[in-house]
Coordinates of C-alpha atoms (C1' of nucleotides) in Angstrom, one line a residue:
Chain A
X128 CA -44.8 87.0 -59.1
X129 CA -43.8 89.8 -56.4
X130 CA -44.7 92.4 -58.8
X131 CA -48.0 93.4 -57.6
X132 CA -49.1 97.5 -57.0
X133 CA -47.3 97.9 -53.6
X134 CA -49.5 98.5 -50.7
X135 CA -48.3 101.0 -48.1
X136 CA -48.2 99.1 -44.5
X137 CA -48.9 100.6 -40.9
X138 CA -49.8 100.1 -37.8
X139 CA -52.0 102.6 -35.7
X140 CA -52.8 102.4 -32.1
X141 CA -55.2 103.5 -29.9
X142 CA -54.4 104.3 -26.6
X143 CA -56.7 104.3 -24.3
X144 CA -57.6 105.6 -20.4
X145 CA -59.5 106.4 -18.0
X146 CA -59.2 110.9 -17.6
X147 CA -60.8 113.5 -15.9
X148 CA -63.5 113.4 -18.1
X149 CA -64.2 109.1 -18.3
X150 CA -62.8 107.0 -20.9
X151 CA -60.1 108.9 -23.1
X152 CA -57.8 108.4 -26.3
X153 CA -54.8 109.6 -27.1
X154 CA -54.4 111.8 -30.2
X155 CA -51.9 113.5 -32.5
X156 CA -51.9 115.9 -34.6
X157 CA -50.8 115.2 -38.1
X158 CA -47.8 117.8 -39.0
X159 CA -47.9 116.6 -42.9
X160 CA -50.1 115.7 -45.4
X161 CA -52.9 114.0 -45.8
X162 CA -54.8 115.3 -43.4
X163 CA -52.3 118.0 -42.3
X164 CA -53.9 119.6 -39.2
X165 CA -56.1 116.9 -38.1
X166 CA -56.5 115.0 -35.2
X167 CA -55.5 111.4 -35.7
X168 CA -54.2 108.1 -33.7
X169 CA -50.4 107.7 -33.5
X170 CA -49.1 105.3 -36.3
X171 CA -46.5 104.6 -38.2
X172 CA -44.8 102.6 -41.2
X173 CA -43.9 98.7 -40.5
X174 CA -40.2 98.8 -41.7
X175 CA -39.5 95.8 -42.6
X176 CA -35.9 96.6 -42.3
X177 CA -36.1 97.4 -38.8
X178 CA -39.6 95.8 -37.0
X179 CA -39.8 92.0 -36.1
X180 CA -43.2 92.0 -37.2
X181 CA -46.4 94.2 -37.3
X182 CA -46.8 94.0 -33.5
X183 CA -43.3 95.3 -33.3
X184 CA -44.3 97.9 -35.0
X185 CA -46.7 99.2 -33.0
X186 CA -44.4 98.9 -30.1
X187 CA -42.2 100.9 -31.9
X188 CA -44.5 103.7 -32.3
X189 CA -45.5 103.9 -29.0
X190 CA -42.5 103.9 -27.8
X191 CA -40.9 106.7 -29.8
X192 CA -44.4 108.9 -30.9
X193 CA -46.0 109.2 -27.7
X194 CA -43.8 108.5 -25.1
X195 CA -45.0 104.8 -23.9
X196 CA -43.6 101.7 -23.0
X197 CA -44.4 98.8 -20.7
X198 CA -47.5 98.2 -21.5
X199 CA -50.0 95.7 -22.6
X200 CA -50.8 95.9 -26.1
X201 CA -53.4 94.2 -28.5
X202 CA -54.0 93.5 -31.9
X203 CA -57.4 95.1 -32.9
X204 CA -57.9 94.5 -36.7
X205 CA -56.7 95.5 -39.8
X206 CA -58.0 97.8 -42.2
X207 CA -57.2 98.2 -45.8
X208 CA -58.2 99.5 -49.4
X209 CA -58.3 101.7 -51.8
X210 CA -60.1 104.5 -50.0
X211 CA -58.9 105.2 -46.3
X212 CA -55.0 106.8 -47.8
X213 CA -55.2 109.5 -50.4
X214 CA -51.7 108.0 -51.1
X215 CA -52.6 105.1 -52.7
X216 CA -53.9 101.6 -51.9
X217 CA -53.3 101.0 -48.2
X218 CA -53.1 98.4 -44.9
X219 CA -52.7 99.3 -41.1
X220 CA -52.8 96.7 -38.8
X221 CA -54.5 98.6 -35.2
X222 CA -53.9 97.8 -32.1
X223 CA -55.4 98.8 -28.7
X224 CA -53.5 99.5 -25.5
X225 CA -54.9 100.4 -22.4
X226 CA -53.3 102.1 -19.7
X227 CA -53.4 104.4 -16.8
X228 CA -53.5 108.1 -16.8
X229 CA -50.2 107.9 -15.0
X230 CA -48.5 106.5 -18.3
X231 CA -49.5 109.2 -20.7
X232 CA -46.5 111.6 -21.1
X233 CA -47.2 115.3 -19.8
X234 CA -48.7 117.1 -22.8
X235 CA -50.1 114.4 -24.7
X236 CA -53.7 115.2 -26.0
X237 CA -56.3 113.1 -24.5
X238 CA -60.0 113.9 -25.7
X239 CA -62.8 111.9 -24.2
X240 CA -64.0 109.1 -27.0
X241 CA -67.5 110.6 -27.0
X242 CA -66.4 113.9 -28.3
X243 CA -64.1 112.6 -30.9
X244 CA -65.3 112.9 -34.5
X245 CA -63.4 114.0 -37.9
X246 CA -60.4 111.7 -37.0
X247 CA -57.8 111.3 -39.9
X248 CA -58.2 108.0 -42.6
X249 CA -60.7 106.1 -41.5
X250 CA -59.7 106.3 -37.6
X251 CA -62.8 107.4 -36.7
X252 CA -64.2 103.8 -37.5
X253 CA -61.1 102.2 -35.9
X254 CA -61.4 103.5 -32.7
X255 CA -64.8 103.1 -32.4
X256 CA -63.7 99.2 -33.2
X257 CA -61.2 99.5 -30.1
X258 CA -64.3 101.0 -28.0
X259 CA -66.4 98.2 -28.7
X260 CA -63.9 96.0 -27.8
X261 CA -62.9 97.0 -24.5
X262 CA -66.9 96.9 -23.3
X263 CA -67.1 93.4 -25.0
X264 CA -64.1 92.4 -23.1
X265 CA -65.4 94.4 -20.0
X266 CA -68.3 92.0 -19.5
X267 CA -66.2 88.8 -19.0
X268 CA -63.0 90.5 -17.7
X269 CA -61.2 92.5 -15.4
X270 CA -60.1 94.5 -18.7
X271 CA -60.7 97.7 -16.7
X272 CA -58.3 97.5 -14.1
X273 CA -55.8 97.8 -16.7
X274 CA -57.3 102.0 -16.8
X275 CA -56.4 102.3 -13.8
X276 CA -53.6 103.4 -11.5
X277 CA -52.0 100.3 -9.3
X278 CA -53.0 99.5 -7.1
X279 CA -56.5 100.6 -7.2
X280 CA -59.6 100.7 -5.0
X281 CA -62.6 98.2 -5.3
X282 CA -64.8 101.7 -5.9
X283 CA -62.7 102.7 -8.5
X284 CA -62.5 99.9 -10.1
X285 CA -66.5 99.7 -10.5
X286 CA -66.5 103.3 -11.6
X287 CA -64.4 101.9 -14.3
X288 CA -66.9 98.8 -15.4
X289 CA -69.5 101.8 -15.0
X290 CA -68.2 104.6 -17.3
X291 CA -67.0 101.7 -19.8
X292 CA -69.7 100.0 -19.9
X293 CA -72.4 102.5 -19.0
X294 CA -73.9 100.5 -16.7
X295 CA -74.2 101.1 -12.7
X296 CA -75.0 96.7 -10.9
X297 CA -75.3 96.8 -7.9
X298 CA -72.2 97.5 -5.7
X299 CA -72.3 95.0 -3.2
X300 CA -73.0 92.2 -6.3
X301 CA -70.5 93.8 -8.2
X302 CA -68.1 93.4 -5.1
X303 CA -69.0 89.7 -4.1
X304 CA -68.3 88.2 -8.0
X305 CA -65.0 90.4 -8.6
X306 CA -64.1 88.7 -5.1
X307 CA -64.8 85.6 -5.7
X308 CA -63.5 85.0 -8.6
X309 CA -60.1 85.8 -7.6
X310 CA -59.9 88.3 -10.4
X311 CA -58.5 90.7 -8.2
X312 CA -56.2 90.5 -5.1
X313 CA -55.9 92.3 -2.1
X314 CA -52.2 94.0 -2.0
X315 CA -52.9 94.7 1.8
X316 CA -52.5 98.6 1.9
X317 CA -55.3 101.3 2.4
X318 CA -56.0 104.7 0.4
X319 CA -58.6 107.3 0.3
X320 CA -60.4 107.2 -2.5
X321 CA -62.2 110.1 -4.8
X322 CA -59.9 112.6 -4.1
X323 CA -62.6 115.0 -2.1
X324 CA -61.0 113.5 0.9
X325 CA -64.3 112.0 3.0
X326 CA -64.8 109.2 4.1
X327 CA -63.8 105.6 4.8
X328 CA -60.2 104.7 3.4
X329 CA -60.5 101.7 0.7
X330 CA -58.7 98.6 0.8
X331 CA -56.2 98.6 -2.6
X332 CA -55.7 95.7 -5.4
X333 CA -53.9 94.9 -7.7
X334 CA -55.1 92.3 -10.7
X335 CA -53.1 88.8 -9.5
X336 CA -49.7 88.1 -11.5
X337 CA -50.6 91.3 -13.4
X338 CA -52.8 90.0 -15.7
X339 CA -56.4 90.8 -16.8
X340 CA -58.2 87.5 -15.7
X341 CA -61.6 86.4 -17.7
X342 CA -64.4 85.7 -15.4
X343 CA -68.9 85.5 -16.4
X344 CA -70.0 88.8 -15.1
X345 CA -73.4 89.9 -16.6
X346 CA -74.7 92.9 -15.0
X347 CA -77.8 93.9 -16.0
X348 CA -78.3 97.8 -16.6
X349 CA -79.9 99.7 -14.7
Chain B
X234 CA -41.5 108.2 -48.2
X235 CA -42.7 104.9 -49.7
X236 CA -39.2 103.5 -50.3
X237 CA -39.6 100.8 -47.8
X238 CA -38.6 97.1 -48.4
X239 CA -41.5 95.6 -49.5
X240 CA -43.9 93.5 -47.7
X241 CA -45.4 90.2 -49.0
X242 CA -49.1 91.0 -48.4
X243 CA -51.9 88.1 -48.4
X244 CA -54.4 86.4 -47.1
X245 CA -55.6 83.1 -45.4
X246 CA -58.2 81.7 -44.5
X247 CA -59.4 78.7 -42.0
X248 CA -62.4 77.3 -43.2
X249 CA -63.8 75.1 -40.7
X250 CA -66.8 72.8 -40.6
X251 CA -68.2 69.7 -38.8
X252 CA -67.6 66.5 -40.6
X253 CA -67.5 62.6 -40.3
X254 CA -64.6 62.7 -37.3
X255 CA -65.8 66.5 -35.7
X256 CA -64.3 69.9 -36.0
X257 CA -62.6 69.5 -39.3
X258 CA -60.7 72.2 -41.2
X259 CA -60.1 73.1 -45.4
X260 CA -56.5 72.3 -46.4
X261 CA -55.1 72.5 -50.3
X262 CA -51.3 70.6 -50.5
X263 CA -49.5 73.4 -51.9
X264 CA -48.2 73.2 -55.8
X265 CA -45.1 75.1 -55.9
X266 CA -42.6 76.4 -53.4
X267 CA -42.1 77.4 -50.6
X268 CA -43.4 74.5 -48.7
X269 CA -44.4 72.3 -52.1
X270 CA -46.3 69.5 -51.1
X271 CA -47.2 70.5 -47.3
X272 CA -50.6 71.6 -46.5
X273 CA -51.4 74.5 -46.1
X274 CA -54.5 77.1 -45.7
X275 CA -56.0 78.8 -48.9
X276 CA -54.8 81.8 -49.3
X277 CA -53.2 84.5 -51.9
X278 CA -52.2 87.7 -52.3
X279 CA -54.0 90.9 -52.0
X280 CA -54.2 92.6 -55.3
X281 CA -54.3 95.8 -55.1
X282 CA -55.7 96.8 -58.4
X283 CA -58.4 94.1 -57.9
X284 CA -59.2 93.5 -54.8
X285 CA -61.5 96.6 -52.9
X286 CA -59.6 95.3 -49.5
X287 CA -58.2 92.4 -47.8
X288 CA -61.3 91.4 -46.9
X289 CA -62.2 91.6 -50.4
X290 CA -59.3 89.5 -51.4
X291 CA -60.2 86.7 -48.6
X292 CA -64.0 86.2 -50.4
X293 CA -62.1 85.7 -53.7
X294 CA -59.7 83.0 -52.2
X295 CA -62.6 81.7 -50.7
X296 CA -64.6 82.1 -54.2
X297 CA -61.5 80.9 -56.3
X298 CA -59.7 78.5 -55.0
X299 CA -62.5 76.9 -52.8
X300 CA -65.2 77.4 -54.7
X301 CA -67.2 78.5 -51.5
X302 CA -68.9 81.2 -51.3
X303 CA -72.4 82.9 -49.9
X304 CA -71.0 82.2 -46.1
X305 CA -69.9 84.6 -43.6
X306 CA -66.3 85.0 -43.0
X307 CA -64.3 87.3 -40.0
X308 CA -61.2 88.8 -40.0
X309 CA -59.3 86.2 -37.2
X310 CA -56.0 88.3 -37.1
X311 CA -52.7 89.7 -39.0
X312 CA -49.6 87.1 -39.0
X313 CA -46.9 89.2 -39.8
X314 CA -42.4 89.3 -39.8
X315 CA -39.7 88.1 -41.7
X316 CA -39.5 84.7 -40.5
X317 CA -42.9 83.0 -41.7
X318 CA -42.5 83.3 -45.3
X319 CA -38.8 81.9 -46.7
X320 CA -39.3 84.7 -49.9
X321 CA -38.6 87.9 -47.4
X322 CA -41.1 90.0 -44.8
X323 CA -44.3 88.7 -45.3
X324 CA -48.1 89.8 -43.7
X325 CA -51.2 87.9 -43.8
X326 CA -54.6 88.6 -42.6
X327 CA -56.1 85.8 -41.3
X328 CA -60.0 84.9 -42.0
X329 CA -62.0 82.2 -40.4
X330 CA -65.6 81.0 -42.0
X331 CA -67.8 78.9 -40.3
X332 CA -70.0 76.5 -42.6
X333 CA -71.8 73.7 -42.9
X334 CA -70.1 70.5 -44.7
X335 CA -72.3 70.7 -47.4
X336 CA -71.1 74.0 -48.6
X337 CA -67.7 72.6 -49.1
X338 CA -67.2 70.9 -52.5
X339 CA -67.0 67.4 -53.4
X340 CA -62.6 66.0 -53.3
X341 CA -61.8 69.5 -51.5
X342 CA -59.6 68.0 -48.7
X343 CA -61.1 68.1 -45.2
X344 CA -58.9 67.2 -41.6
X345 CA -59.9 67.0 -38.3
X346 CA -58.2 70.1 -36.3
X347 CA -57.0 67.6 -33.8
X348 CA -54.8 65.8 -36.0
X349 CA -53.6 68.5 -38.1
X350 CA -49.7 69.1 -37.5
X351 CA -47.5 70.5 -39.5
X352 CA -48.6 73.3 -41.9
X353 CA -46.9 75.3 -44.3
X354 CA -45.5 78.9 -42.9
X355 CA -46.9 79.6 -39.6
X356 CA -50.4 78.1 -40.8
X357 CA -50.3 75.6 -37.4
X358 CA -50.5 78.8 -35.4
X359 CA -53.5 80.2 -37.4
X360 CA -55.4 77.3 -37.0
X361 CA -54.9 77.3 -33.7
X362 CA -55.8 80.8 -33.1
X363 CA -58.9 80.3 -35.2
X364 CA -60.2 77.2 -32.7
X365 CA -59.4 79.1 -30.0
X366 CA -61.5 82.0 -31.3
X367 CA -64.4 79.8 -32.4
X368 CA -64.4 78.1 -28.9
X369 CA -64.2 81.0 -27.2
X370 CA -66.9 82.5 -29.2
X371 CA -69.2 79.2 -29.0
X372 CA -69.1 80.4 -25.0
X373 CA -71.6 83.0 -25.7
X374 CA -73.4 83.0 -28.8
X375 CA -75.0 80.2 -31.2
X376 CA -71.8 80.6 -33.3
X377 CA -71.7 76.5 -33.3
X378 CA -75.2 76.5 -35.4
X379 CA -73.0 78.1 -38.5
X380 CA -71.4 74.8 -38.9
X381 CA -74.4 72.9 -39.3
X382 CA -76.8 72.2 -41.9
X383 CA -79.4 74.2 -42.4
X384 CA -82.5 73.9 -40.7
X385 CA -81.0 72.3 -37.9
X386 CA -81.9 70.3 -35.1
X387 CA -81.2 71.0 -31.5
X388 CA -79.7 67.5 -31.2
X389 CA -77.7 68.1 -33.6
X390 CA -76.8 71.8 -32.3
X391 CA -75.8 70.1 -29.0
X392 CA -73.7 68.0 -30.4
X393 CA -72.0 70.8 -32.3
X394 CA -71.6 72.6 -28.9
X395 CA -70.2 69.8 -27.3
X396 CA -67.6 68.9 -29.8
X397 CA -66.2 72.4 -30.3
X398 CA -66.3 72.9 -26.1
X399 CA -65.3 69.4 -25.2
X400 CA -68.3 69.4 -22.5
X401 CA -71.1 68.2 -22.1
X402 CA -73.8 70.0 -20.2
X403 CA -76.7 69.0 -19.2
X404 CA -79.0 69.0 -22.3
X405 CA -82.3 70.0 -20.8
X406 CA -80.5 72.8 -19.5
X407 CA -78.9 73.5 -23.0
X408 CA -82.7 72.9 -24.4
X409 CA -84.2 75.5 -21.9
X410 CA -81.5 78.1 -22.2
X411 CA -81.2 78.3 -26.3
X412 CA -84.8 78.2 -27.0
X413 CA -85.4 81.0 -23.9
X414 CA -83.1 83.5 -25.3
X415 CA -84.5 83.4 -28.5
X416 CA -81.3 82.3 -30.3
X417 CA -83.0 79.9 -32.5
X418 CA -86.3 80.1 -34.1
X419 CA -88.6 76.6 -34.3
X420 CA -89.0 76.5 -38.6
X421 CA -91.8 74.5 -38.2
X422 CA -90.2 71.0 -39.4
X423 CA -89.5 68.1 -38.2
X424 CA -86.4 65.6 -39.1
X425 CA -85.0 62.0 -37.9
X426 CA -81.2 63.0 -36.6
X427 CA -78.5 60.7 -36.1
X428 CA -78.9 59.3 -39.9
X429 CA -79.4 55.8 -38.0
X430 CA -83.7 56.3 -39.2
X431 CA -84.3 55.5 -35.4
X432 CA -86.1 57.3 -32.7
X433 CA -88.1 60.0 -32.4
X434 CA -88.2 62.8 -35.2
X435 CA -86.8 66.3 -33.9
X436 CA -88.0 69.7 -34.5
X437 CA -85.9 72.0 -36.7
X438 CA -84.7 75.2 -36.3
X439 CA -83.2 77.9 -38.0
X440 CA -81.1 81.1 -37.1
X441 CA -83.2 84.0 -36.8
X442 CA -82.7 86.3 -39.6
X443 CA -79.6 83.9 -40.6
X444 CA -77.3 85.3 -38.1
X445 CA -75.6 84.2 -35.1
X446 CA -77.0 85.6 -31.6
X447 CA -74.8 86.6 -28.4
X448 CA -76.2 85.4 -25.2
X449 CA -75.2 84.5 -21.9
X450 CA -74.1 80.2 -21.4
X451 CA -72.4 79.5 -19.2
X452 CA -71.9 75.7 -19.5
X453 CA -69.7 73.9 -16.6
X454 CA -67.6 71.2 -17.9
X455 CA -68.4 67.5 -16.8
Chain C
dC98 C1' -70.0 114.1 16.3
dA99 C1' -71.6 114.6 11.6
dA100 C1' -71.0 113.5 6.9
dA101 C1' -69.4 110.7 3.5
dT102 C1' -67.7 106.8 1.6
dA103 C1' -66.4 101.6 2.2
dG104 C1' -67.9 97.2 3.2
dT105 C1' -71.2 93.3 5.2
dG106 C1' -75.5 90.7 5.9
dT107 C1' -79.7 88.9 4.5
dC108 C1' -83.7 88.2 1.7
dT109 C1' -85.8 87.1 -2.7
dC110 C1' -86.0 85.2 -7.1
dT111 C1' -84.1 83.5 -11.3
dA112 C1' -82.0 80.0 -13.6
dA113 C1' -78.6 76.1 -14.0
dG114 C1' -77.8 71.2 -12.9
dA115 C1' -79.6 66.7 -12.0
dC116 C1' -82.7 63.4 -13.2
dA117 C1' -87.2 61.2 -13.6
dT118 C1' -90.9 61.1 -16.8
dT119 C1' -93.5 61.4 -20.9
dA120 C1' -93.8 61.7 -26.2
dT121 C1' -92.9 60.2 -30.8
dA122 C1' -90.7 58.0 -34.3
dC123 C1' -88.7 53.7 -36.5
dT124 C1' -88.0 48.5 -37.1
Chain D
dA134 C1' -94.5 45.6 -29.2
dG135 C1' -89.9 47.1 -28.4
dT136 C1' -86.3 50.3 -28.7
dA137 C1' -84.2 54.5 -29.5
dT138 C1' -84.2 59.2 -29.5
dA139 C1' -86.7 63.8 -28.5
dA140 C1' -88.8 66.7 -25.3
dT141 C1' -90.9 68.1 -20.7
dG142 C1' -91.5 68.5 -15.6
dT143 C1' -89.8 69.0 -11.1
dC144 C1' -86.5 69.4 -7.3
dT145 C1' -82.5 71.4 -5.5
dT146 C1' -79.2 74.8 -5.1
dA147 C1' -75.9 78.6 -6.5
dG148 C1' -75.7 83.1 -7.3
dA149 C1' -77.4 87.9 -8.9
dG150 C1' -80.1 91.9 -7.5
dA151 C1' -82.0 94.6 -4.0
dC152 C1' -81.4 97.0 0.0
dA153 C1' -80.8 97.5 5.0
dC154 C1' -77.2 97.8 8.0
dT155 C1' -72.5 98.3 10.0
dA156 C1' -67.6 100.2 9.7
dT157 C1' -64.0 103.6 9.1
dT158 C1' -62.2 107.7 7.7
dT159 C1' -62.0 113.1 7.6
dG160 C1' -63.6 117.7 9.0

DNA sequence: CAAATAGTGTCTCTAAGACATTATACT
DNA sequence: AGTATAATGTCTTAGAGACACTATTTG
């Protein structure tokens, strides 16, 4: 009854954060084959030996492939066939973990998702699955913050929603519904923003309890 | 490389459907063990040398040992450890389809969610994450109108929003909103509703180009 | 003080909620 | 005709967008 073709079982994960150059993923190289040489998203085996469960998995890899721990992470969807493994009928379950530049180890390859193309298996289409995601959840969340650096400014946070989503609302709307819905909450300390050093000092926040809050925003582009 | 334990690899799926007594779900009592003689979600294993992907595999569950198909099923999520399944480490990728009753054959066996309790393997948690991702889905998109009959009326899609939100908005609001976003198209027909051959005949309607629309409700609850 | 960025106030207009009113079907 | 249900109209009000204006920081 258990003596089905066996079907090789991973996890990938896409990391994800806001760089220099807007919205970024984190990338390894591949040191063996298949697809020795290319980029790809960190992933690993589900040991069934070892790993509670899928999700454990991907812990598990980001903890000892790239460096990361202590964050939020999220099951995407899972991807399987024939095709997407040259080694034979496959499954990996993705999952999507956003976090601030300030988590990504030193020397980790970020590459800005626009640019990225040629990805490993069929990576390609699962982080453009992740991508979609987080602008879905942008526009009824505060899943932005979680990009950022905490605490972070009100100015920042909008260029967040505005690179993610590609969008610019209005700032002073965008302000007054992030306010009011209590998605965010002042943490009572002021910081210059930008990094050019000008101007007025922003008031800092950090997302209440720590968690990404849902909220109807629908900003119209512009 | 591949000398890892292996992993019990299947498929479920939560089909789920209006019915006599409201949001009702597809349960088969199981036939052999584990869990012989609990209910449980259709489901089976992926076959590899059959089945193209999971996804694949969940249309021929659905096909096989439903005897539905033609509807639109999506990936829910991936159950997955050593604990659900009593025969070793076990994954499933769960599937939810949303149809209308009559595309469920006659004696299959059909519960209302609310009552449901006690499922083989983690199936109690699947169900519930399936609800919660319909509910949260019926939010913002005409996702409720897969569960009805086709053409419906917007009665009758009022009431299907209703049951699956708990709330009841206001429906010439409801009216206004769903026929000014274009999320249903007028097919031109009219119907008595209810089944009680009283009142007023409504219009019919029909999902544009069969599919389900995203738009912006934001329904208060009353 | 000038420049740059952060934050507030106010006006307009859309659209949701409430609810009264009209329309159409059946017995 | 009477009743039940479907559909429309209208009033009020909350909130998004637009944008002018004020506040605070650094050079």
């Amino acid at each position: 009854m258990s003596s089905h073709p066996s079907i090789i079982t991973t996890v990938d994960v896409v990391v994800l954060t806001i760089g220099p150059e807007g919205l970024s993923v984190l990338l390894n190289t591949r040191t063996r084959e298949p697809f020795e040489g290319r980029l790809a998203l960190p992933g690993g085996y589900v040991r069934a030996d070892e790993d509670a469960s899928a999700d454990a998995a991907a812990f598990r890899v980001l903890r000892d492939k790239v460096g990361v721990s202590d964050v939020h992470i999220e099951q995407l969807a899972t991807f399987s066939g024939a095709q997407r493994d040259p080694r034979g009928y496959s499954l990996t379950v993705a999952y999507v973990a956003l976090v601030p530049l300030s988590a990504i180890p030193e020397g980790a390859s970020l590459h800005p998702v626009r640019e990225v193309r040629g990805l490993a298996f069929d990576h390609d289409t699962i982080l453009g699955a992740a991508v979609d995601r987080l602008r879905s959840k942008s526009s009824y969340s505060s899943a932005p913050a979680a990009l950022l650096e905490k605490p972070f400014t009100l100015p920042e946070l909008y260029a967040a929603y505005a690179d993610v989503l590609g969008v610019s609302p209005d700032p002073s709307s965008f302000r007054r519904k992030v306010l009011a819905v209590g998605a965010i909450t002042p943490s009572g300390e002021k910081r210059g923003s930008g990094g050019r050093g000008k101007g007025r000092a922003a008031e800092t926040y950090v997302l209440p309890r720590g968690e990404v809050r849902t909220f109807d925003i629908t900003f119209k582009s512009r």
